[in-house]
Structures are given as structure tokens and as C-alpha cells.
XYZ file of N, CA and C in Angstrom:
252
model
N 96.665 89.938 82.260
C 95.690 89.384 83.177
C 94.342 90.044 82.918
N 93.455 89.606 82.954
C 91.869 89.657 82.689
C 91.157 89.411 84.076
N 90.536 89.720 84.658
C 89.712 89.693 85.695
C 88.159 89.896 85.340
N 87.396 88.844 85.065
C 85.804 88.605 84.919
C 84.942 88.375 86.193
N 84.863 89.340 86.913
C 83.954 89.265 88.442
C 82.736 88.817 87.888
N 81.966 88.567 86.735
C 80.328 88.368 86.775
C 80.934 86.446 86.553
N 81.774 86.574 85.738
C 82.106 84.474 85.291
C 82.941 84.098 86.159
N 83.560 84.940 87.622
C 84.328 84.533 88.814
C 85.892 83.815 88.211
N 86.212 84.632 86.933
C 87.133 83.742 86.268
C 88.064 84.659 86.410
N 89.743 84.173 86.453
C 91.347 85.832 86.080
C 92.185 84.533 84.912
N 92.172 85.189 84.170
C 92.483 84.981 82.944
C 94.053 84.960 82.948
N 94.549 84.195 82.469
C 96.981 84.701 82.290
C 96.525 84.412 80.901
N 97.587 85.417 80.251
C 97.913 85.040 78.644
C 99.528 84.628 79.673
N 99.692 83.461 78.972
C 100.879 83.076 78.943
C 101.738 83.686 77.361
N 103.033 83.119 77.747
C 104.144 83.697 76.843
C 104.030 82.565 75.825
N 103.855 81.081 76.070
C 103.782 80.440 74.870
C 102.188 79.383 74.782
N 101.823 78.815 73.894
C 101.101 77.857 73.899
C 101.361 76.360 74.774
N 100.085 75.998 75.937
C 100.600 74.753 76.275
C 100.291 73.409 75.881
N 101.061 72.676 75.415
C 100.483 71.462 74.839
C 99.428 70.996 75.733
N 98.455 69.832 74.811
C 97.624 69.019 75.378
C 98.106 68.234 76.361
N 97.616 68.089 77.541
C 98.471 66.892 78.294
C 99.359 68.109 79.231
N 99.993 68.956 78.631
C 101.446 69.583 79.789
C 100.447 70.030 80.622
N 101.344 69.884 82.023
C 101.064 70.843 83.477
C 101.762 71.606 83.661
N 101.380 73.175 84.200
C 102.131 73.649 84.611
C 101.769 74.495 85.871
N 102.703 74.959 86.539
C 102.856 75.641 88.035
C 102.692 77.057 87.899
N 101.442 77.217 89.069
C 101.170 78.495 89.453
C 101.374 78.829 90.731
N 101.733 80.211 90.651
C 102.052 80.521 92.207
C 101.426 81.974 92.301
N 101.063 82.589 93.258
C 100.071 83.960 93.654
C 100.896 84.536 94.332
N 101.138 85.454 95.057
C 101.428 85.736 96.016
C 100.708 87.543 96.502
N 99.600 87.547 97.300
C 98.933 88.634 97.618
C 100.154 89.789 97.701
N 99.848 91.336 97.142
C 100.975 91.919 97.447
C 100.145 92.537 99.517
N 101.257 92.502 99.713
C 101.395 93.541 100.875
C 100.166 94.771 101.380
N 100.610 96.148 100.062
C 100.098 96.848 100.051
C 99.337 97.036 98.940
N 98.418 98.087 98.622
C 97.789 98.454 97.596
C 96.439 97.916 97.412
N 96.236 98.008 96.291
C 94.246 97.764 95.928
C 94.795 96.209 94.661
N 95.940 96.156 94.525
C 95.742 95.040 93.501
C 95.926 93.468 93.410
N 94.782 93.261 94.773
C 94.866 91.809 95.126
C 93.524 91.514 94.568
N 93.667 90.207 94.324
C 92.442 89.224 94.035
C 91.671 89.312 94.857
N 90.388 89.524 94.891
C 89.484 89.187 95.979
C 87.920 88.937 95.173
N 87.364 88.136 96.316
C 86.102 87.644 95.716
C 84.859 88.819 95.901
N 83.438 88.437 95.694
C 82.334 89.895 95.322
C 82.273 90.703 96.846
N 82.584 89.438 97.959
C 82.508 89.883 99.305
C 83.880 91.402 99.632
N 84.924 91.078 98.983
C 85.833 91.951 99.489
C 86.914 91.025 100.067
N 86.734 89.557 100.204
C 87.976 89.026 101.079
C 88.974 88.496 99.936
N 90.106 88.383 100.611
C 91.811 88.492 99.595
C 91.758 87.455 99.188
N 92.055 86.729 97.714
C 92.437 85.849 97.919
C 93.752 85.232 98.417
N 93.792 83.842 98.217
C 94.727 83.321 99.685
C 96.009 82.955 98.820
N 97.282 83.069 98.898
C 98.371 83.006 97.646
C 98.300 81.501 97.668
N 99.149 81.017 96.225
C 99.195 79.572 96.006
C 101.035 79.730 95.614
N 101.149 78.659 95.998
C 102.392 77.719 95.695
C 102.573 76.552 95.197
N 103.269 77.045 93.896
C 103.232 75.789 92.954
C 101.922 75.020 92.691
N 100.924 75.840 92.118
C 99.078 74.750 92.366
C 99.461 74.441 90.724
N 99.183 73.295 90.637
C 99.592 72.316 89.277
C 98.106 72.671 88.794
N 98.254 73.211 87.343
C 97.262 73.730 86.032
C 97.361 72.383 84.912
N 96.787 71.859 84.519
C 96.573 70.670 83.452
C 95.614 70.995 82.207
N 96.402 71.256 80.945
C 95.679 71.539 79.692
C 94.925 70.450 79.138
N 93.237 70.377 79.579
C 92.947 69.400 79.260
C 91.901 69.740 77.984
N 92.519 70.512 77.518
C 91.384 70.887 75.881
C 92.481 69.432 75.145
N 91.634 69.125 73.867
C 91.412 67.900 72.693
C 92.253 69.349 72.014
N 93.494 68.133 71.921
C 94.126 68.815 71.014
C 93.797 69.005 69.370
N 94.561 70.176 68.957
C 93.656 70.874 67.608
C 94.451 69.875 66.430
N 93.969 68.681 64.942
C 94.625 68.100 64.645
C 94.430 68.234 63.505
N 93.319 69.253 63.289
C 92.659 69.895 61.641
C 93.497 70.781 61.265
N 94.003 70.475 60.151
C 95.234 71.562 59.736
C 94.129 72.686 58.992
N 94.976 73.935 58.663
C 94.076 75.145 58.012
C 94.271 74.647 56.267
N 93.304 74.889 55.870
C 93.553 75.044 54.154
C 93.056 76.421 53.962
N 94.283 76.557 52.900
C 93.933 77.679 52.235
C 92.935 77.994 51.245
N 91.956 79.248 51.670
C 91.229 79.829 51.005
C 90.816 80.844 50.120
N 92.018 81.651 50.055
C 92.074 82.466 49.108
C 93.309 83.049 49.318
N 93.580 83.757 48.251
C 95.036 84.686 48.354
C 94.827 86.355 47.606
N 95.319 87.353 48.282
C 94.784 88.212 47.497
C 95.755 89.168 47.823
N 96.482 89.954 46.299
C 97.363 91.072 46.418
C 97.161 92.515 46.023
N 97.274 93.290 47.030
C 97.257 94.849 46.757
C 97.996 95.469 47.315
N 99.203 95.997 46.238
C 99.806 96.793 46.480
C 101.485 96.078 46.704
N 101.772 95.909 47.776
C 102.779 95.495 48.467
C 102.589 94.504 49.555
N 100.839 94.742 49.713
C 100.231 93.107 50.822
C 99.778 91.936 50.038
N 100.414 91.108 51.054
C 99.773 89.477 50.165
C 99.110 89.450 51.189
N 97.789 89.122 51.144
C 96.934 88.245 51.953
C 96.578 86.980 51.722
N 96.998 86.195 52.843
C 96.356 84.917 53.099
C 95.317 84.606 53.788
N 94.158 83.766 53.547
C 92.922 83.607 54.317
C 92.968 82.318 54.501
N 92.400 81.537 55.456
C 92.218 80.070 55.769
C 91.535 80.102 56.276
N 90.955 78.588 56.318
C 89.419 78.198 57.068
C 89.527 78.155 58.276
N 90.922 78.109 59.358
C 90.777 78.447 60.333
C 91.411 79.086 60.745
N 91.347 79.821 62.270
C 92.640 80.395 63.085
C 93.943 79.245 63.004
């Protein structure tokens, strides 16, 4: 989790990639005790969610990578491509 207070944004790395198009379910739940709740610049908590439906609406990626070079030293092969 990432927390950006100046872009008001909290970041999840999820465990896998979600397709274009999939939804999926988030849920919060404020803890109890402690300092490690969400809250906005004011200081107030945020409010937990149940099941709030997330929709991946990025253009899916359809440019495959080509390879750009290859290069060996040692015991490493490196591969480079034009993209991530």
C-alpha cells in the first residue's frame, strides 16, 4: 500500500494483473485501535467499504515487445526490448 496525501490517492499492488474490462471488490475496514487508519488532510477516518466494485478501465496493451538487443557476459544473457 502507498499512501500519496499531496495526489489524495492509496495505491494496492495487487497479487495479479487485472484484465481490461474485469471488476473487482474492495472492502476497508477501519481498524479499532492504533494510528493506521485512512484519514483525509483534516484528521477524519475514513469510512470502511463493503464490496465497492473497482473497474479496469485502462485500453488494453496490444503492442507486443520486439526485441532489441541481446547481450552475454559471463553467465548473464541479457534481453532488452522496446517495451516493459
Amino acid at each position: 500500500v502507498t499512501v500519496n496525501a499531496t495526489a489524495k490517492t492509496v495505491t494496492l499492488l495487487l497479487n495479479r494483473g487485472v484484465d481490461s474490462g474485469e471488476a473487482v471488490s474492495l472492502s476497508y475496514t477501519k481498524p479499532a485501535t492504533g494510528n493506521d487508519v485512512l484519514q483525509d488532510a483534516a484528521g477524519n477516518d475514513a469510512e470502511n467499504l463493503t464490496n465497492r466494485a473497482v473497474t479496469n478501465n485502462s485500453a488494453a496493451d496490444t503492442t507486443a515487445p520486439v526485441l532489441s538487443s541481446a547481450t552475454v557476459t559471463g553467465n548473464d544473457l541479457v534481453l532488452s526490448y522496446t517495451e516493459a
